[in-house]
Short mmCIF file of C-alpha atoms and ligand atoms in Angstrom, two decimals:
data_model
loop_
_atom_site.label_atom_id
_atom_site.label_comp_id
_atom_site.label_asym_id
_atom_site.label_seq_id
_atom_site.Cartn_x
_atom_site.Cartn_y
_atom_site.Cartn_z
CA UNK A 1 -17.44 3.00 -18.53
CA UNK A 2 -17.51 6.67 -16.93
CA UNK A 3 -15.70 7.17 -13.81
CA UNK A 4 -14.51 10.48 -11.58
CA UNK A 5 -10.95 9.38 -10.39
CA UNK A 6 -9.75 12.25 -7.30
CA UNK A 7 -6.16 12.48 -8.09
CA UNK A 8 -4.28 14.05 -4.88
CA UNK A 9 -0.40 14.29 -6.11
CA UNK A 10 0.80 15.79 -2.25
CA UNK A 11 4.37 16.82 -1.85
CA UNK A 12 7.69 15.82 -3.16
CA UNK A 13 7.58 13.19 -5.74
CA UNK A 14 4.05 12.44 -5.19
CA UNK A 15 2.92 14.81 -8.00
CA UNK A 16 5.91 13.31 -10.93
CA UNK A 17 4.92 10.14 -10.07
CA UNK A 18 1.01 10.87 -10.19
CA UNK A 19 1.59 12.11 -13.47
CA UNK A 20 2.85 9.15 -15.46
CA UNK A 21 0.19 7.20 -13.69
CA UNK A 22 -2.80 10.03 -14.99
CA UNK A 23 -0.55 9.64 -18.06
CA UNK A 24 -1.53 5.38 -18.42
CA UNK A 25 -4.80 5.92 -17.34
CA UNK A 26 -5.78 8.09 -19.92
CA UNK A 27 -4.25 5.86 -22.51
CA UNK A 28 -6.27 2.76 -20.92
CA UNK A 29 -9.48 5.15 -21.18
CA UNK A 30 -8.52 5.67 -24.87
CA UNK A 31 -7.38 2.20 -25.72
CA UNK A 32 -10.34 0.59 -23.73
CA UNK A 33 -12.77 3.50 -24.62
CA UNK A 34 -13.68 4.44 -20.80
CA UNK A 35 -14.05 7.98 -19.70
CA UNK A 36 -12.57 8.42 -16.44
CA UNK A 37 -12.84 12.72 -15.27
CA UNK A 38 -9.78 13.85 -13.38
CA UNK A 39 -10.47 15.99 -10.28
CA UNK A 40 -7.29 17.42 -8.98
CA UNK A 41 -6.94 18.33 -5.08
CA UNK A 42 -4.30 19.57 -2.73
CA UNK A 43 -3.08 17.29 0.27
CA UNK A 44 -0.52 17.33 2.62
CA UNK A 45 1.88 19.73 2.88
CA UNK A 46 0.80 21.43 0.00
CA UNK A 47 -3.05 21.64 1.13
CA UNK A 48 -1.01 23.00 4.89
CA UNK A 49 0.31 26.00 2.19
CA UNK A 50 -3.19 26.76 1.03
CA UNK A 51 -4.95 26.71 3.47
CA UNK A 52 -3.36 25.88 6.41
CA UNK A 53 -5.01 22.36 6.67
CA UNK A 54 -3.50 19.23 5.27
CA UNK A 55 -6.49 17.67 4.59
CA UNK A 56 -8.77 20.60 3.50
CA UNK A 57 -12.74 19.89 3.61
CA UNK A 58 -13.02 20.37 -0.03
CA UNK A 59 -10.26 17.64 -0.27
CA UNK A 60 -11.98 15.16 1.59
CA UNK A 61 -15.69 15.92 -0.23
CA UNK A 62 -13.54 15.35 -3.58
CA UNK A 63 -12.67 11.88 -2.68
CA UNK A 64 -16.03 11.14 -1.05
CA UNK A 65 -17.71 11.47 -4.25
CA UNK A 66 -15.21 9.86 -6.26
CA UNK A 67 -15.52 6.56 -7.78
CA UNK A 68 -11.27 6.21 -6.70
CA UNK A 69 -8.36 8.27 -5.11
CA UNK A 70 -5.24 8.34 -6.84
CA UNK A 71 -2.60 9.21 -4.23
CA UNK A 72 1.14 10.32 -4.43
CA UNK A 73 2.71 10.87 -1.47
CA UNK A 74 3.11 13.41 1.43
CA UNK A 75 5.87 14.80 3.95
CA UNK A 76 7.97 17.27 4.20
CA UNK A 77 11.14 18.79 5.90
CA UNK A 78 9.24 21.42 6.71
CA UNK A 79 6.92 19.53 9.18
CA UNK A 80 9.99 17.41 10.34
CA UNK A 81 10.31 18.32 13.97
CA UNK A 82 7.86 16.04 15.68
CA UNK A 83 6.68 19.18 18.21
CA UNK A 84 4.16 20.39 15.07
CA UNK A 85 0.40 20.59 15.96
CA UNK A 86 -0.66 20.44 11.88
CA UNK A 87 1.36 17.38 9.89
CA UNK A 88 1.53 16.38 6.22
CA UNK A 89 0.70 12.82 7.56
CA UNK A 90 -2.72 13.72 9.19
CA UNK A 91 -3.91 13.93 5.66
CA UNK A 92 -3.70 10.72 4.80
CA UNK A 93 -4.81 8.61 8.36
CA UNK A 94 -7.62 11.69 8.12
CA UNK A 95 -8.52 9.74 4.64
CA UNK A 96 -8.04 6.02 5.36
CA UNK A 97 -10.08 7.05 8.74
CA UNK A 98 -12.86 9.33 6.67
CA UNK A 99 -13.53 6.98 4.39
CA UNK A 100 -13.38 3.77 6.36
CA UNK A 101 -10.61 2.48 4.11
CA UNK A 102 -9.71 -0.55 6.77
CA UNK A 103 -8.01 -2.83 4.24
CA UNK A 104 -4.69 -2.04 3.01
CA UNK A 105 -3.61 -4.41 0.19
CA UNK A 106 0.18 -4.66 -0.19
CA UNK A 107 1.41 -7.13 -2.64
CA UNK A 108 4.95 -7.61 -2.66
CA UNK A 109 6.24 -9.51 -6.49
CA UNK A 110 9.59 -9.79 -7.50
CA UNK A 111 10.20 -9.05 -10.95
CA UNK A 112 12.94 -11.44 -12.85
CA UNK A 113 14.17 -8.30 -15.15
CA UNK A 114 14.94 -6.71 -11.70
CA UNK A 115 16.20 -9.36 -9.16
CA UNK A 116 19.67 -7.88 -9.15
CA UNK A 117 18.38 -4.83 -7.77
CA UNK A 118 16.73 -6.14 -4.63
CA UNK A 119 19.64 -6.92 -1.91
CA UNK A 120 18.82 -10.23 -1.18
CA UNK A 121 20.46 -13.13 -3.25
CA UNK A 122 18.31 -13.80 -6.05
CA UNK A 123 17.53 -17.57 -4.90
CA UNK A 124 15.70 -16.24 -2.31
CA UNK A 125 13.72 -14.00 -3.75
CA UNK A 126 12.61 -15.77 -7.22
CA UNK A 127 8.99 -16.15 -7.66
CA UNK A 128 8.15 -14.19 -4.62
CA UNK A 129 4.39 -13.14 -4.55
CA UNK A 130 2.73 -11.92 -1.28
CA UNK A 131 0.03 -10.20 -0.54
CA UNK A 132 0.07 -8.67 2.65
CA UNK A 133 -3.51 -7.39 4.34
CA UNK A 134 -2.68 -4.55 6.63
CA UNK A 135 -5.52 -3.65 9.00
CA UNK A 136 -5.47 0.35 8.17
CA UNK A 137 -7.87 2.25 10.39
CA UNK A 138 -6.96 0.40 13.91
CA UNK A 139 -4.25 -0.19 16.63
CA UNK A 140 -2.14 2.40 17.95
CA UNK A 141 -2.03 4.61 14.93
CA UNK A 142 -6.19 5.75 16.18
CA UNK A 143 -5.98 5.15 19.30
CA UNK A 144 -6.01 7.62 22.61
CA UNK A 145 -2.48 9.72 22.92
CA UNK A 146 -1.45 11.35 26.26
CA UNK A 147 1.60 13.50 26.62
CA UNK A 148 3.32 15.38 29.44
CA UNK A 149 6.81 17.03 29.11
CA UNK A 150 8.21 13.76 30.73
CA UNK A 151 5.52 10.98 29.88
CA UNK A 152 3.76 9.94 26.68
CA UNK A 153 1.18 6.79 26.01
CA UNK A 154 0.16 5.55 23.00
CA UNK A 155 -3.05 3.07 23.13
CA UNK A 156 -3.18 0.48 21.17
CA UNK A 157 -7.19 -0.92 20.71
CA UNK A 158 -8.67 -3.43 19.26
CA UNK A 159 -12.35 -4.93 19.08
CA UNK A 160 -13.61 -8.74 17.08
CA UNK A 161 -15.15 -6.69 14.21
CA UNK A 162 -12.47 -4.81 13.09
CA UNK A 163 -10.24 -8.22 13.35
CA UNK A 164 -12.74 -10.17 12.03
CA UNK A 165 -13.27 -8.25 8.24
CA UNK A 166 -9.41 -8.69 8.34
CA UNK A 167 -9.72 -12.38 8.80
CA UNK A 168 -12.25 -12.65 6.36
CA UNK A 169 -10.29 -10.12 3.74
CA UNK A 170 -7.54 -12.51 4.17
CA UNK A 171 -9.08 -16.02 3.85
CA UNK A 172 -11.03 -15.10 0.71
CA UNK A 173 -7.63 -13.84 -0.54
CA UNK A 174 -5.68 -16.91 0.04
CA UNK A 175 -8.84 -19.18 -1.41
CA UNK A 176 -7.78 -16.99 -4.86
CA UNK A 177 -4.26 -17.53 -4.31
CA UNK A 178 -2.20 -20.69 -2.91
CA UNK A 179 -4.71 -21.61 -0.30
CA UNK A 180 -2.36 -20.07 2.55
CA UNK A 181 -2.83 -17.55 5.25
CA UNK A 182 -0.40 -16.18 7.89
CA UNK A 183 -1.36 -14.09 10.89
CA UNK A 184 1.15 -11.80 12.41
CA UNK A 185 0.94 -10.91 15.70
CA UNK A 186 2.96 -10.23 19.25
CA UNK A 187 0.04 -12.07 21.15
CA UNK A 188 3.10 -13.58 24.12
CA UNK A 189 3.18 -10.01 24.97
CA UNK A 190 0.13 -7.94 23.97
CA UNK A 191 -3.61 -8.36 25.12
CA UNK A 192 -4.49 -6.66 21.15
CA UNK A 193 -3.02 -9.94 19.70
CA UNK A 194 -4.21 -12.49 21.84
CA UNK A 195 -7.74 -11.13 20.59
CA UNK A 196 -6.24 -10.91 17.22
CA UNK A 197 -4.93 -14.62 17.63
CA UNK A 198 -8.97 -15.78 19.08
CA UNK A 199 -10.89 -14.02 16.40
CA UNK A 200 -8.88 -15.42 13.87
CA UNK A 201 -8.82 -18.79 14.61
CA UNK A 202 -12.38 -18.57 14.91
CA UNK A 203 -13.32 -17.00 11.63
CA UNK A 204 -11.54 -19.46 9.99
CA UNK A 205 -12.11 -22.53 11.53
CA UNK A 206 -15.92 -21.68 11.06
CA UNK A 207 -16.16 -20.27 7.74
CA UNK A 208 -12.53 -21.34 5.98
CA UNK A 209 -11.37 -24.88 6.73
CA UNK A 210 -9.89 -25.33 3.60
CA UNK A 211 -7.58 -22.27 4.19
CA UNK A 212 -3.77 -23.16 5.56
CA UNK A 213 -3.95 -20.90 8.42
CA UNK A 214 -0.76 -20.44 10.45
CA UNK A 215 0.02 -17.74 13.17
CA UNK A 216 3.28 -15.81 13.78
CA UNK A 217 5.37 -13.18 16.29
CA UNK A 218 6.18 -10.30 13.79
CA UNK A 219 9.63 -10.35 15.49
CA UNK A 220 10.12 -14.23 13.75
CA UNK A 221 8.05 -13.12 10.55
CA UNK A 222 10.63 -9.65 10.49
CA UNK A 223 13.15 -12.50 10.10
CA UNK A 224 11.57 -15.21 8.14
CA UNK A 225 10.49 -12.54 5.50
CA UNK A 226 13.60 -12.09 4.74
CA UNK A 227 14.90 -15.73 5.41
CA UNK A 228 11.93 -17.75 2.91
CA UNK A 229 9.90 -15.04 1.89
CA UNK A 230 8.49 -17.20 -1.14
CA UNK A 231 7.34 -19.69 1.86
CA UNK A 232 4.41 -16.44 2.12
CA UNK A 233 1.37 -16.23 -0.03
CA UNK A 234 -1.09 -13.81 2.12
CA UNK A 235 0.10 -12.20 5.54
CA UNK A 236 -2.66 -10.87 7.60
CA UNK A 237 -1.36 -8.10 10.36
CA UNK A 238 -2.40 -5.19 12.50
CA UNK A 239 -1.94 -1.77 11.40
CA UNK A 240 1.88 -0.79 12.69
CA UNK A 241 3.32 -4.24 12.24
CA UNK A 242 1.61 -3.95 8.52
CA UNK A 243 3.87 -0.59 8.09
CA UNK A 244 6.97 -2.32 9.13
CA UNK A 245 6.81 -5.42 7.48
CA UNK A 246 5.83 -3.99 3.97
CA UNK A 247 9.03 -1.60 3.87
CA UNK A 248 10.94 -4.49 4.89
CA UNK A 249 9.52 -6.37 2.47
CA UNK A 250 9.58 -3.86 -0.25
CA UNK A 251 13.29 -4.96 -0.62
CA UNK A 252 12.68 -8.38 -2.17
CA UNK A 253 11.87 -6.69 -5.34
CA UNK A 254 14.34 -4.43 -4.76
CA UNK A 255 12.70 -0.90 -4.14
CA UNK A 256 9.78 0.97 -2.45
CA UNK A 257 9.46 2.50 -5.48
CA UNK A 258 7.88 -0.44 -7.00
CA UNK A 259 5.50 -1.57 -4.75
CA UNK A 260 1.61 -0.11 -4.90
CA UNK A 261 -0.68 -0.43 -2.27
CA UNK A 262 -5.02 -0.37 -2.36
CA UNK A 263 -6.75 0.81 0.70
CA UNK A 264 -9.96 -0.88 0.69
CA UNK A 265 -13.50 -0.47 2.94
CA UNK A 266 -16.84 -1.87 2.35
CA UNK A 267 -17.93 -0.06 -0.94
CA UNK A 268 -16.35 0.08 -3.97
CA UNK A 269 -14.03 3.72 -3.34
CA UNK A 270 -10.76 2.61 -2.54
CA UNK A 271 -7.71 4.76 -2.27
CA UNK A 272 -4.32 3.85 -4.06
CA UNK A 273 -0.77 4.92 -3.43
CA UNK A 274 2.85 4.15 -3.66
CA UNK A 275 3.77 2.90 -0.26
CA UNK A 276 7.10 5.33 -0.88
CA UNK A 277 7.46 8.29 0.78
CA UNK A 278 7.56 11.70 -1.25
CA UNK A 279 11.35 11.39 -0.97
CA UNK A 280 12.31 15.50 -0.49
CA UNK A 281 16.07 14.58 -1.52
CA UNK A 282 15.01 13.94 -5.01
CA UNK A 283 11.47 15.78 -5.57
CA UNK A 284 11.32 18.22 -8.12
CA UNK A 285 14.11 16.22 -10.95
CA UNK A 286 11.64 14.32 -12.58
CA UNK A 287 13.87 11.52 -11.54
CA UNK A 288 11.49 8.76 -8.89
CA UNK A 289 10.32 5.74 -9.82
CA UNK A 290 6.90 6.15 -10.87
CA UNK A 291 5.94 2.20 -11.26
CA UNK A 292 4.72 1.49 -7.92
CA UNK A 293 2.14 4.55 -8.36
CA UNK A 294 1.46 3.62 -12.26
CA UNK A 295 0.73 -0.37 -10.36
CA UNK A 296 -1.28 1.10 -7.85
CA UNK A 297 -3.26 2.71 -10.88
CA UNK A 298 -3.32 -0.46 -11.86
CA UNK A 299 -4.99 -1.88 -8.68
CA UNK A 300 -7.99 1.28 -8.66
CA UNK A 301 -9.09 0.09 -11.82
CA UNK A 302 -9.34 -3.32 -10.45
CA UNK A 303 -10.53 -2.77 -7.10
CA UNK A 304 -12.53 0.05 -7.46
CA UNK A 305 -14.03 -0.06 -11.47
CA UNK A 306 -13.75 -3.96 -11.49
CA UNK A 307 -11.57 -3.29 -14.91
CA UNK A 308 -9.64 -6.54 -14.25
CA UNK A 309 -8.26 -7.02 -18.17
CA UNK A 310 -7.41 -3.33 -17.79
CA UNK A 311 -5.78 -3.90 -14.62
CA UNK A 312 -3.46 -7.17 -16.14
CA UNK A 313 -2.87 -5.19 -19.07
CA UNK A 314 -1.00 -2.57 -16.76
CA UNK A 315 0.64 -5.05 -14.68
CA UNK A 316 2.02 -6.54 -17.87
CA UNK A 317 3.53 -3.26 -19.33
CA UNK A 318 4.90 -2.98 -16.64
CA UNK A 319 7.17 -6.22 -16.43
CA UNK A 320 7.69 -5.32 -19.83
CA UNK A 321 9.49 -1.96 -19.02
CA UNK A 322 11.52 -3.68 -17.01
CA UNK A 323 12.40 -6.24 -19.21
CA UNK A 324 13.16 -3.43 -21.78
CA UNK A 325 15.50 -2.06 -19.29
CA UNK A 326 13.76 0.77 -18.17
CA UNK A 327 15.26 1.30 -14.58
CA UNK A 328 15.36 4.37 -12.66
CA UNK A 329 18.12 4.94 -9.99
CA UNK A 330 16.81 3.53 -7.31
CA UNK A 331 16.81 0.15 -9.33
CA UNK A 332 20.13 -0.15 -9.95
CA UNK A 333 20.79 0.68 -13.48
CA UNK A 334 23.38 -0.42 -15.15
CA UNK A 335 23.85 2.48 -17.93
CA UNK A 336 22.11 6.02 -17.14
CA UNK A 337 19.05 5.87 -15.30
CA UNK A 338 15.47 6.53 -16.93
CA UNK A 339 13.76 9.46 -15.80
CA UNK A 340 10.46 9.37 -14.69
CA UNK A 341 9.22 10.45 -17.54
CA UNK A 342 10.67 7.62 -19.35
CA UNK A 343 9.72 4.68 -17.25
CA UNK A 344 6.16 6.23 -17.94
CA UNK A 345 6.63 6.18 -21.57
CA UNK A 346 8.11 3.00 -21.63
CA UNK A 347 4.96 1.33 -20.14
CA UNK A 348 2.71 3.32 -22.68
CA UNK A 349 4.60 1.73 -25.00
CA UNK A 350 4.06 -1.80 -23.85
CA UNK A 351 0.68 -0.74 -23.27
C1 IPM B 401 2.46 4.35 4.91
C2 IPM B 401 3.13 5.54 5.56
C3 IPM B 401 2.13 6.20 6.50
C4 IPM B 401 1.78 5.19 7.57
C5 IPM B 401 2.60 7.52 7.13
C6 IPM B 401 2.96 8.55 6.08
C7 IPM B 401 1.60 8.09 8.10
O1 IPM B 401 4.28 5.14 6.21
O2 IPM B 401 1.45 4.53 4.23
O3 IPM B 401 2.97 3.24 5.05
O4 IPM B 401 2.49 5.05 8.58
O5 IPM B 401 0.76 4.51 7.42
MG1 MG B 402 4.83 3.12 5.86
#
């Protein structure tokens, strides 16, 4: 198949790690004769050096006529004093928002080659597979901000539709998975999640009986993540409680650098990322782990180009990398760590 894949590397280690996952795209476009055309754009920071807007309008009409967004990552030292008007960051709620990406997959697998690299004993964290639905274009992240030079609000809004596509989202997931679904929420305390709670109860009891629906307070599931975490198959959540939990989470394998992430809407265009950061200690020596991005290429061509052999086929090289030994430094290597540039040819390999 033909396909136009926006690839927008960003700042720090966003554009090493985009390019070992360009890299095993092009060799899935050779080895399953597809033709995917690459169309490179600046974002964050960078974009803010060009033209002085981190999410430039020719940026944004890129990925709307895209069949898929690659993403790498943005932030930068630069920006870090909260007091800036323009932020690397707008850039990418600017996309999730533009684009109505309102689904953020985040599946969280431990790999066996790697379980000594996660900090968690490894009997805890063997055969760990969760898929975590973040609600992406909601909640306090979108909603009204006030600010005085003594007082600052944040609100936090929610309405049934945008719960209910979660709910939905979820229970179809879990009907493809164990059968399980758990709803995170702080619904003793906020008004949000005792709509949250309502709306999902309802979608499922009326369209997904079969599906093992339990609800919890983020503060136990912060806890029981790390206390059973194989107990999870697919965690349903708001938008902020979705950010906290997945880094949290990201340490059962062992590293945010392997963990990919799809941000879904209604069509087909989905945007994919590492859920790292672009990491400004260590951008620029071809030394981050580039699996998490090379997965999330993984998930575009499943998501977005319905490639799901293609898709496997990555996922597979990958857990074969790390079964080879491949391990860059944040994964704990025993010898010297791979570059990035290896772990990328490592998978092509497998590949
Ligand atoms: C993420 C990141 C972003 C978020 C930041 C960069 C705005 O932490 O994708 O998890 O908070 O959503
Ligand atoms: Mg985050």
């Amino acid at each position: 198949m033909k396909a136009t894949i926006a690839v927008l590397p960003g700042d720090g280690i966003g554009p090493e790690v985009v390019e070992q996952a360009v890299g095993i795209l092009k060799a899935v476009a050779d080895r399953f004769h597809h033709q995917w055309e690459f169309q490179y754009a600046p974002v964050g920071a960078a974009a803010i050096d060009l033209t002085g807007n981190p999410l430039p309008a020719p940026t944004l009409a890129t990925a709307k006529a895209s069949d898929a967004v690659l993403f790498g990552a943005i932030g930068d030292p630069r920006f870090a004093d909260p007091s800036h008007k323009v932020r690397p960051e707008q850039a990418i709620l600017g996309l999730r928002r533009e684009l109505s990406l309102y689904a953020n997959l985040r599946p969280v697998t431990t790999y066996a080659a790697v379980y000594d690299a996660s900090p968690l004993r490894q009997e805890l964290i063997e055969g760990v597979d969760i898929m975590v639905v973040r609600e992406l274009t909601g909640g306090i992240y979108f909603g009204a901000k006030t600010r005085t030079a003594t007082h600052a609000t944040d609100e936090c809004s929610y309405s049934s539709p945008e719960i209910e596509r979660i709910a939905h989202l979820g229970a179809r997931l879990a009907l493809s998975r164990r059968g399980k679904l758990t709803s995170v929420d702080k619904a003793n305390v906020l008004e949000t999640s005792r709509l949250w709670r309502q709306v999902v109860d309802e979608v499922l009891a009326r369209h997904y009986p079969q599906v093992k629906l339990e609800h919890m307070y983020v503060d136990a599931a912060a806890m029981h993540l790390l206390r059973r975490p194989a107990d999870f198959d697919v965690v349903i959540t708001e938008n902020m409680f979705g950010d906290i939990l997945t880094d949290e989470a990201s340490m059962l394998p062992g590293s945010l650098g392997l963990c990919p992430s799809a941000a879904l809407g209604d069509g087909a265009l989905g945007l994919y990322e590492p859920i790292h950061g672009s990491a400004p200690d260590i951008a620029g020596r071809g030394i981050a782990n580039p699996y998490g991005t090379i997965l999330s290429a993984a998930m575009l061509l499943r998501h977005s180009l319905k490639l799901e052999t293609e898709a496997a086929a990555i996922e597979s090289a990958v857990n074969s990398a790390l079964n080879a030994g491949v391990r860059t430094a944040d994964l704990k290597p025993r010898g010297t760590p791979a570059t990035s540039a290896e772990a990328g040819k490592a998978v092509l390999n497998a590949l």
